[in-house]
Tab-separated table of C-alpha atoms in Angstrom:
chain	number	residue	atom	x	y	z
G	7	MET	CA	81.598	113.056	112.661
G	8	HIS	CA	83.328	112.277	115.905
G	9	GLU	CA	86.767	110.712	116.625
G	10	HIS	CA	85.201	107.354	117.700
G	11	GLN	CA	84.517	106.703	114.007
G	12	PHE	CA	88.126	106.584	113.250
G	13	LEU	CA	88.275	103.588	115.740
G	14	GLU	CA	85.245	102.086	114.264
G	15	THR	CA	86.900	102.179	110.803
G	16	ALA	CA	89.990	100.539	112.180
G	17	ASP	CA	87.848	97.924	113.786
G	18	ARG	CA	85.984	97.161	110.578
G	19	ILE	CA	89.346	96.588	108.914
G	20	GLY	CA	90.603	94.432	111.825
G	21	ARG	CA	87.449	92.297	111.599
G	22	ARG	CA	88.024	91.786	108.009
G	23	LEU	CA	91.622	90.594	108.657
G	24	CYS	CA	90.283	88.172	111.271
G	25	ARG	CA	87.742	86.938	108.810
G	26	ASP	CA	90.233	86.284	105.952
G	27	ALA	CA	92.902	84.697	108.053
G	28	VAL	CA	93.889	81.165	106.921
G	29	TRP	CA	94.744	78.965	109.904
G	30	SER	CA	97.040	75.894	110.433
G	31	GLY	CA	97.032	74.822	114.017
G	32	ASP	CA	97.905	77.813	116.194
G	33	ARG	CA	99.291	79.944	113.412
G	34	CYS	CA	97.637	81.968	110.815
G	35	ASN	CA	98.566	83.751	107.432
G	36	TRP	CA	96.866	85.853	104.729
G	37	LEU	CA	96.819	85.868	100.966
G	38	GLY	CA	97.530	89.182	99.240
G	39	TRP	CA	99.366	91.194	96.722
G	40	ALA	CA	102.996	91.848	96.788
G	41	MET	CA	105.870	93.006	94.485
G	42	ASP	CA	108.222	90.099	93.618
G	43	MET	CA	110.956	89.296	91.252
G	44	VAL	CA	109.558	87.497	88.188
G	45	GLY	CA	112.406	86.717	85.642
G	46	ARG	CA	114.467	89.942	85.604
G	47	GLY	CA	111.960	92.389	86.716
G	48	TRP	CA	109.467	93.321	89.568
G	49	SER	CA	105.832	92.252	89.089
G	50	ALA	CA	102.663	92.178	91.266
G	51	VAL	CA	101.983	88.684	92.523
G	52	TYR	CA	99.236	87.206	94.757
G	53	LYS	CA	100.822	85.076	97.420
G	54	ALA	CA	101.008	84.131	101.119
G	55	GLN	CA	102.359	86.878	103.198
G	56	THR	CA	105.931	86.792	104.699
G	57	PRO	CA	106.537	86.570	108.471
G	58	TYR	CA	108.033	90.177	108.564
G	59	LEU	CA	106.947	93.443	109.958
G	60	TYR	CA	106.852	95.227	106.556
G	61	ASP	CA	104.819	92.934	104.532
G	62	GLY	CA	103.916	89.946	106.772
G	63	THR	CA	102.271	88.524	109.686
G	64	ALA	CA	104.504	90.255	112.248
G	65	GLY	CA	103.036	93.569	111.141
G	66	ILE	CA	99.441	92.364	110.765
G	67	GLY	CA	99.665	90.918	114.317
G	68	LEU	CA	101.045	94.169	115.677
G	69	PHE	CA	98.075	96.096	114.344
G	70	LEU	CA	95.613	93.732	115.641
G	71	ALA	CA	97.085	93.599	119.085
G	72	ARG	CA	97.072	97.461	119.263
G	73	LEU	CA	93.484	97.414	118.113
G	74	TYR	CA	92.634	94.855	120.724
G	75	ARG	CA	94.039	97.183	123.310
G	76	LEU	CA	91.340	99.678	122.497
G	77	THR	CA	88.410	97.391	121.518
G	78	ARG	CA	88.929	94.358	123.743
G	79	ASP	CA	87.528	92.216	120.956
G	80	PRO	CA	88.701	88.554	121.881
G	81	LEU	CA	88.834	87.544	118.240
G	82	GLU	CA	91.299	90.246	117.331
G	83	LYS	CA	93.487	89.061	120.225
G	84	THR	CA	93.287	85.467	119.140
G	85	VAL	CA	94.245	86.456	115.498
G	86	ALA	CA	97.123	88.794	116.658
G	87	ILE	CA	98.556	85.780	118.610
G	88	GLY	CA	98.145	83.393	115.612
G	89	ALA	CA	99.850	85.950	113.375
G	90	LEU	CA	102.756	86.279	115.734
G	91	ASN	CA	102.966	82.487	116.128
G	92	ARG	CA	103.485	82.233	112.289
G	93	ALA	CA	106.313	84.796	112.499
G	94	ILE	CA	107.983	83.120	115.460
G	95	LYS	CA	107.771	79.730	113.673
G	96	ALA	CA	109.546	81.278	110.724
G	97	PHE	CA	112.208	83.217	112.662
G	98	PRO	CA	114.947	80.497	112.471
G	99	GLU	CA	114.605	80.477	108.698
G	100	VAL	CA	115.443	84.302	108.254
G	101	PRO	CA	118.705	84.571	106.290
G	102	ASP	CA	121.664	85.693	108.408
G	103	GLY	CA	122.040	88.961	106.478
G	104	LEU	CA	118.406	89.982	107.188
G	105	GLN	CA	118.413	88.830	110.838
G	106	PRO	CA	119.151	92.515	112.057
G	107	SER	CA	116.624	94.013	109.706
G	108	VAL	CA	113.561	95.601	111.484
G	109	TYR	CA	111.021	95.959	108.632
G	110	SER	CA	112.391	93.018	106.539
G	111	GLY	CA	113.980	90.485	108.946
G	112	GLY	CA	114.450	88.960	112.227
G	113	ALA	CA	114.703	92.139	114.370
G	114	GLY	CA	111.333	93.232	113.139
G	115	VAL	CA	109.734	89.864	114.329
G	116	ALA	CA	111.287	90.453	117.754
G	117	TYR	CA	110.109	93.988	118.006
G	118	ALA	CA	106.556	92.791	117.055
G	119	ALA	CA	106.690	90.296	119.841
G	120	LEU	CA	107.829	93.013	122.343
G	121	GLU	CA	104.903	95.347	121.226
G	122	ILE	CA	102.329	92.650	120.915
G	123	GLY	CA	103.267	91.375	124.322
G	124	GLU	CA	102.822	94.720	125.798
G	125	ALA	CA	99.451	95.344	124.120
G	126	LEU	CA	98.195	91.915	125.372
G	127	GLU	CA	99.991	92.068	128.626
G	128	ASP	CA	101.829	88.804	128.013
G	129	GLU	CA	105.317	88.512	129.689
G	130	ARG	CA	106.097	85.382	127.758
G	131	MET	CA	105.875	87.218	124.463
G	132	ILE	CA	108.093	90.066	125.786
G	133	ALA	CA	110.571	87.540	127.026
G	134	TRP	CA	110.788	85.823	123.633
G	135	GLY	CA	111.031	89.169	121.905
G	136	THR	CA	113.898	90.280	124.169
G	137	ALA	CA	115.876	87.035	123.523
G	138	ALA	CA	115.032	87.024	119.805
G	139	LEU	CA	116.232	90.651	119.386
G	140	ARG	CA	119.448	89.807	121.113
G	141	GLN	CA	119.921	86.819	118.830
G	142	ALA	CA	118.938	88.606	115.570
G	143	CYS	CA	121.320	91.553	116.224
G	144	SER	CA	124.186	89.486	117.311
G	145	HIS	CA	124.796	88.641	113.734
G	146	PRO	CA	127.684	90.803	112.287
G	147	PRO	CA	126.343	93.803	110.474
G	148	ALA	CA	126.385	93.409	106.738
G	149	GLU	CA	127.708	96.266	104.505
G	150	ARG	CA	124.981	95.471	101.905
G	151	TRP	CA	122.174	96.279	104.411
G	152	LEU	CA	122.641	99.897	105.765
G	153	ASP	CA	119.256	101.774	105.828
G	154	ILE	CA	116.305	102.050	108.082
G	155	LEU	CA	114.073	99.905	106.094
G	156	GLY	CA	116.333	96.930	105.627
G	157	GLY	CA	119.496	97.360	107.605
G	158	SER	CA	121.685	98.754	110.317
G	159	ALA	CA	120.041	102.042	110.812
G	160	GLY	CA	116.725	100.475	111.731
G	161	ALA	CA	118.513	97.880	113.906
G	162	ILE	CA	120.048	100.764	115.820
G	163	GLN	CA	116.725	102.415	116.555
G	164	VAL	CA	115.118	99.195	117.761
G	165	LEU	CA	118.020	98.264	119.953
G	166	LEU	CA	118.312	101.595	121.551
G	167	TYR	CA	114.526	101.618	122.205
G	168	ALA	CA	114.861	98.192	123.891
G	169	ALA	CA	117.953	99.153	125.753
G	170	ARG	CA	116.036	102.087	127.367
G	171	ARG	CA	112.960	100.145	127.904
G	172	PHE	CA	114.782	97.236	129.617
G	173	ASP	CA	117.719	99.062	130.955
G	174	SER	CA	120.068	96.616	129.023
G	175	PRO	CA	123.518	98.027	128.246
G	176	GLU	CA	124.001	94.811	126.055
G	177	PHE	CA	121.607	96.290	123.441
G	178	VAL	CA	123.645	99.384	123.388
G	179	GLU	CA	126.669	97.450	122.558
G	180	LEU	CA	124.910	95.698	119.740
G	181	ALA	CA	123.687	99.071	118.408
G	182	LEU	CA	127.259	100.350	118.495
G	183	ALA	CA	128.469	97.573	116.240
G	184	HIS	CA	125.958	98.799	113.665
G	185	ALA	CA	126.836	102.324	114.155
G	186	ARG	CA	130.561	101.896	113.825
G	187	MET	CA	129.862	99.988	110.537
G	188	LEU	CA	127.876	103.067	109.240
G	189	LEU	CA	130.671	105.425	110.136
G	190	ARG	CA	133.147	103.024	108.255
G	191	THR	CA	131.001	102.886	105.053
G	192	ALA	CA	129.964	106.449	104.783
G	193	ALA	CA	131.084	108.224	101.515
G	194	LYS	CA	132.378	111.518	102.629
G	195	SER	CA	132.238	114.470	100.190
G	196	ASP	CA	132.185	118.274	100.196
G	197	ALA	CA	128.360	117.992	100.236
G	198	GLY	CA	128.242	115.945	103.374
G	199	TRP	CA	128.120	112.098	104.093
G	200	SER	CA	126.022	109.508	102.251
G	201	TRP	CA	125.633	105.788	101.901
G	202	ASP	CA	125.184	103.277	99.107
G	203	THR	CA	122.087	101.629	100.416
G	204	LEU	CA	120.914	100.008	97.166
G	205	PRO	CA	124.145	98.594	95.622
G	206	GLY	CA	123.917	98.142	91.876
G	207	GLN	CA	120.489	99.801	91.538
G	208	GLY	CA	121.549	103.373	90.698
G	209	GLU	CA	124.461	105.750	90.452
G	210	LYS	CA	123.404	108.178	93.123
G	211	HIS	CA	123.279	107.766	97.007
G	212	LEU	CA	119.723	108.215	98.135
G	213	LEU	CA	117.954	110.818	100.178
G	214	GLY	CA	115.017	110.144	102.513
G	215	TYR	CA	114.171	108.238	105.605
G	216	GLY	CA	113.532	104.651	104.418
G	217	HIS	CA	116.521	104.212	102.274
G	218	GLY	CA	118.600	107.333	102.508
G	219	ALA	CA	120.858	109.620	104.444
G	220	GLY	CA	117.975	111.166	106.503
G	221	GLY	CA	117.079	107.822	108.153
G	222	ILE	CA	120.753	106.907	108.725
G	223	GLY	CA	121.538	110.289	110.187
G	224	CYS	CA	118.571	110.064	112.515
G	225	ALA	CA	119.741	106.628	113.714
G	226	LEU	CA	123.308	107.937	114.326
G	227	LEU	CA	122.010	110.790	116.271
G	228	ASP	CA	120.168	108.517	118.426
G	229	VAL	CA	123.482	106.717	119.142
G	230	TRP	CA	125.055	110.089	120.131
G	231	ALA	CA	122.178	110.842	122.444
G	232	GLU	CA	122.783	107.480	124.177
G	233	THR	CA	126.444	107.525	124.404
G	234	GLY	CA	127.514	111.093	124.151
G	235	GLU	CA	130.285	110.032	121.594
G	236	PRO	CA	130.677	113.069	119.456
G	237	GLU	CA	131.617	111.416	116.119
G	238	TYR	CA	127.935	110.071	115.816
G	239	ARG	CA	126.590	113.574	116.191
G	240	GLU	CA	128.892	114.966	113.526
G	241	ALA	CA	128.065	112.058	111.312
G	242	ALA	CA	124.266	112.786	111.665
G	243	PHE	CA	124.734	116.482	110.855
G	244	GLN	CA	126.832	115.512	107.798
G	245	ALA	CA	124.103	113.245	106.626
G	246	PHE	CA	121.476	115.993	107.033
G	247	ARG	CA	123.839	118.414	105.195
G	248	PHE	CA	124.187	116.050	102.231
G	249	GLU	CA	120.395	115.904	101.956
G	250	ARG	CA	120.264	119.666	102.309
G	251	SER	CA	122.581	120.164	99.390
G	252	HIS	CA	119.950	118.460	97.171
G	253	PHE	CA	116.923	120.408	98.363
G	254	ASN	CA	114.719	122.085	95.739
G	255	PRO	CA	113.228	125.234	97.163
G	256	GLU	CA	110.688	125.455	94.204
G	257	GLN	CA	109.237	122.048	94.959
G	258	HIS	CA	109.666	122.343	98.762
G	259	ASN	CA	111.021	118.946	98.493
G	260	TRP	CA	114.020	116.632	98.101
G	261	PRO	CA	114.448	114.670	94.802
G	262	ASP	CA	114.095	110.903	94.480
G	263	LEU	CA	117.658	109.870	93.204
G	264	ARG	CA	116.782	106.262	92.261
G	265	SER	CA	117.403	105.393	88.722
G	266	MET	CA	114.204	105.883	86.851
G	267	ALA	CA	115.546	104.477	83.479
G	268	ALA	CA	113.028	101.531	83.717
G	269	TYR	CA	110.163	104.046	83.517
G	270	GLY	CA	111.638	105.932	80.633
G	271	ILE	CA	112.750	108.941	82.646
G	272	PRO	CA	116.257	110.285	81.774
G	273	ALA	CA	118.859	110.761	84.614
G	274	THR	CA	118.781	114.542	83.869
G	275	GLN	CA	115.194	114.834	84.926
G	276	GLN	CA	114.470	115.285	88.542
G	277	VAL	CA	111.699	113.307	90.039
G	278	PHE	CA	110.050	114.187	93.416
G	279	ALA	CA	108.301	111.768	95.730
G	280	THR	CA	106.227	112.631	98.677
G	281	ALA	CA	106.405	109.468	100.997
G	282	TRP	CA	107.820	108.005	104.132
G	283	CYS	CA	110.350	106.103	102.205
G	284	HIS	CA	111.355	108.875	99.697
G	285	GLY	CA	110.768	112.584	99.988
G	286	GLY	CA	109.540	115.191	102.568
G	287	PRO	CA	107.393	113.178	104.859
G	288	GLY	CA	110.145	110.753	105.891
G	289	ILE	CA	112.731	113.533	105.991
G	290	GLY	CA	110.449	115.559	108.193
G	291	LEU	CA	110.169	112.566	110.610
G	292	SER	CA	113.986	112.405	110.767
G	293	ARG	CA	114.323	116.003	111.756
G	294	LEU	CA	111.411	115.806	114.141
G	295	ARG	CA	113.288	113.077	115.930
G	296	ALA	CA	116.499	114.938	115.695
G	297	LEU	CA	115.051	118.008	117.356
G	298	GLU	CA	113.651	115.811	120.178
G	299	LEU	CA	117.019	114.240	120.742
G	300	LEU	CA	118.751	117.794	120.681
G	301	SER	CA	116.211	119.323	123.130
G	302	ASP	CA	118.932	120.902	125.171
G	303	GLY	CA	118.078	124.504	124.704
G	304	SER	CA	120.283	124.998	121.675
G	305	VAL	CA	119.016	126.619	118.380
G	306	HIS	CA	119.168	124.218	115.471
G	307	LYS	CA	118.071	126.624	112.698
G	308	GLU	CA	118.724	124.393	109.691
G	309	LEU	CA	117.108	121.381	111.078
G	310	THR	CA	114.072	123.501	111.918
G	311	ASN	CA	114.054	124.898	108.365
G	312	ASP	CA	114.138	121.319	107.095
G	313	LEU	CA	111.253	120.288	109.205
G	314	ASN	CA	109.225	123.341	108.050
G	315	GLU	CA	109.756	122.569	104.366
G	316	ALA	CA	108.961	118.942	104.919
G	317	ARG	CA	105.739	119.887	106.774
G	318	HIS	CA	104.753	122.184	103.996
G	319	SER	CA	105.093	119.703	101.248
G	320	THR	CA	103.363	117.026	103.366
G	321	ALA	CA	100.467	119.122	104.333
G	322	THR	CA	100.007	120.108	100.737
G	323	ALA	CA	99.913	116.486	99.721
G	324	CYS	CA	97.589	115.483	102.392
G	325	SER	CA	95.204	118.304	101.495
G	326	ARG	CA	94.345	116.937	97.964
G	327	PRO	CA	90.933	115.414	97.660
G	328	PHE	CA	90.396	111.715	97.613
G	329	PRO	CA	90.999	109.785	95.321
G	330	ALA	CA	93.536	112.110	93.939
G	331	ILE	CA	95.467	111.602	97.137
G	332	GLY	CA	96.247	108.030	95.947
G	333	SER	CA	97.247	105.087	98.135
G	334	LEU	CA	96.475	105.152	101.842
G	335	CYS	CA	99.435	102.796	102.721
G	336	LEU	CA	102.062	103.688	105.197
G	337	CYS	CA	105.141	103.161	103.039
G	338	HIS	CA	104.248	105.593	100.244
G	339	GLY	CA	100.690	106.761	100.723
G	340	LEU	CA	98.492	108.986	102.807
G	341	GLY	CA	98.851	106.862	105.976
G	342	GLY	CA	102.690	107.473	106.140
G	343	ASN	CA	102.423	111.014	104.945
G	344	ALA	CA	99.955	112.044	107.596
G	345	ASP	CA	102.060	110.376	110.332
G	346	LEU	CA	104.419	113.383	110.151
G	347	LEU	CA	101.458	115.736	110.753
G	348	ILE	CA	100.233	113.734	113.657
G	349	ALA	CA	103.544	113.336	115.241
G	350	GLU	CA	104.278	117.125	114.909
G	351	ALA	CA	100.830	117.933	116.337
G	352	ASP	CA	101.637	115.830	119.391
G	353	ARG	CA	104.957	117.504	119.827
G	354	SER	CA	103.905	121.110	119.256
G	355	GLY	CA	100.264	121.127	119.983
G	356	ARG	CA	99.431	122.458	116.530
G	357	SER	CA	95.796	121.444	115.996
G	358	ASP	CA	95.907	122.571	112.381
G	359	LEU	CA	98.270	119.934	111.447
G	360	ARG	CA	96.093	117.150	113.100
G	361	GLN	CA	93.015	118.623	111.475
G	362	ILE	CA	94.660	118.168	108.022
G	363	ALA	CA	95.448	114.572	108.815
G	364	GLU	CA	91.863	114.036	110.199
G	365	ASN	CA	90.204	115.587	107.238
G	366	ALA	CA	92.131	113.587	104.731
G	367	GLY	CA	91.431	110.317	106.739
G	368	ARG	CA	87.801	111.252	107.005
G	369	ASP	CA	87.541	112.011	103.374
G	370	ALA	CA	88.897	108.725	102.326
G	371	MET	CA	86.870	106.841	105.004
G	372	GLU	CA	83.555	108.321	103.866
G	373	GLN	CA	84.104	107.706	100.162
G	374	VAL	CA	85.447	104.088	100.509
G	375	GLN	CA	82.985	102.791	103.069
G	376	SER	CA	79.995	104.546	101.767
G	377	SER	CA	80.448	102.989	98.359
G	378	ASP	CA	81.908	99.719	99.634
G	379	LEU	CA	84.948	100.229	97.538
G	380	PRO	CA	88.349	98.390	98.143
G	381	TRP	CA	90.875	100.312	100.216
G	382	PRO	CA	93.610	101.702	97.893
G	383	CYS	CA	96.696	99.833	98.917
G	384	GLY	CA	100.295	100.303	97.874
G	385	VAL	CA	101.199	97.592	95.326
G	386	ASN	CA	101.052	99.312	92.094
G	387	GLY	CA	98.559	97.845	89.538
G	388	ALA	CA	97.120	95.455	92.016
G	389	GLY	CA	94.243	95.318	94.576
G	390	GLU	CA	94.078	95.100	98.299
G	391	THR	CA	96.705	93.457	100.441
G	392	PRO	CA	96.586	92.711	104.210
G	393	ASN	CA	100.007	93.601	105.316
G	394	LEU	CA	101.205	96.634	107.420
G	395	MET	CA	103.392	98.801	105.236
G	396	LEU	CA	101.465	98.377	101.891
G	397	GLY	CA	98.059	97.327	102.996
G	398	LEU	CA	94.994	97.098	105.164
G	399	ALA	CA	96.825	96.495	108.554
G	400	GLY	CA	98.697	99.722	107.962
G	401	ILE	CA	95.556	101.746	106.900
G	402	GLY	CA	93.855	100.398	109.994
G	403	HIS	CA	96.901	101.544	112.031
G	404	PHE	CA	96.609	104.999	110.374
G	405	TYR	CA	93.102	105.235	111.744
G	406	LEU	CA	94.205	104.131	115.203
G	407	ARG	CA	96.706	106.957	115.174
G	408	LEU	CA	94.024	109.366	114.312
G	409	TYR	CA	91.863	108.074	117.070
G	410	ASP	CA	94.439	108.116	119.822
G	411	SER	CA	98.034	108.782	118.760
G	412	ARG	CA	99.270	109.048	122.444
G	413	ARG	CA	98.345	105.317	123.019
G	414	VAL	CA	99.207	104.174	119.593
G	415	PRO	CA	102.856	104.949	118.835
G	416	SER	CA	104.138	105.430	115.268
G	417	ILE	CA	105.432	102.363	113.415
G	418	LEU	CA	107.309	104.775	111.110
G	419	LEU	CA	109.593	106.561	113.689
G	420	LEU	CA	110.655	103.751	116.021
G	421	GLY	CA	111.741	105.094	119.481
G	422	GLN	CA	110.059	108.455	119.091
G	423	GLY	CA	109.523	109.900	122.634
G	424	THR	CA	111.912	107.739	124.392
G	425	LYS	CA	114.606	109.624	126.149
G	426	ALA	CA	118.275	108.869	126.227
G	427	ARG	CA	120.396	108.953	129.304
G	428	GLU	CA	121.829	112.387	130.039
G	429	ARG	CA	125.194	112.002	128.607
G	430	ARG	CA	125.359	115.013	126.256
G	431	ALA	CA	128.793	115.790	124.826
G	432	ALA	CA	129.958	119.371	124.422
G	433	PRO	CA	128.575	121.089	121.316
G	434	LEU	CA	130.481	120.541	118.111
G	435	ALA	CA	131.401	123.189	115.577
G	436	VAL	CA	129.365	121.402	112.865
G	437	SER	CA	126.453	123.286	111.282
G	438	ALA	CA	123.166	121.901	112.026
């Protein structure tokens, strides 16, 4: 089996999404499964998708636009535009607190417009995305929304990415407003710095990339790389130190510190996840980006050790046979886990890591397509869903990354590969 079959699989998924789109004028949407509050608890519901990057039309459109760049299928281009039009139409209705959110708010719609505009070579989309990103992130940072997935840390990454791409100091200033808020809200302890990213949903501050200290530390180190201001470098290292204090060497992983009482799991029992949002794969991506930003010839032994442990647990998870490997989604499935191996293979040239990711993707592809089975998506207890982080668009994006990760950037580590200006501060006396 050759690499072109990864593209063929992504294209089959893309054409299914085109077939299932529901149109109204120049806009389209999809029906699919999602987790929603029903009464006092979360339940799987079948509904129209949101306009957002995580679980809506902005993310689906982004996948289809990147697919079109490789296939030149005009239908995929048309549907990508329709999906973005739906997100743009809904942009004014995004609540103020979620405007700066990348995965779950306005900043993500703006980012999708920038990326779709680049893929389709449409300057009007890029101009709209630039203005929308400025508008979304001009809203004051909300202390309720701090993490990569829903808040200020994710906003920082997108703003600095846009600042470098468009040489816009204004975006740096907007990022600094979010960074200063993260410094102000950090809980400082002997173990390091942490943040209450899910207020009222647990007693412990979380680890990991999507919701925890790893993602916030990664964003703050990006601020240091751009500005040279040493307090952001120290804050990042303190966030990584907090995570390191919880590392379990027997599991080669970091515990999921969310409250598990609803699942009957006592607080004294440690639970370990292997996902982009919680656990080794996402933490590994944070350390990968940190080492990229710190590529000044210095030795960062503890960060390297963190990355090695994350790689070990992730490679082990990705080596399990299908279907034991579980969901293929980006948020908490194979697609997201394998992204660490793909990104590290691109950075270091380690073909063995890419081979693990390719073997896992090939095994799933062969069994799903040969038996005409539904793709295992990420809404627990439900079926297929079309969106990016939980469903078909994300699975298709995973296969695009397997096909050509140089031309298809990660959606899980925004800004990877972009270089900050040379404004390095003097090394600090903080362990890293």
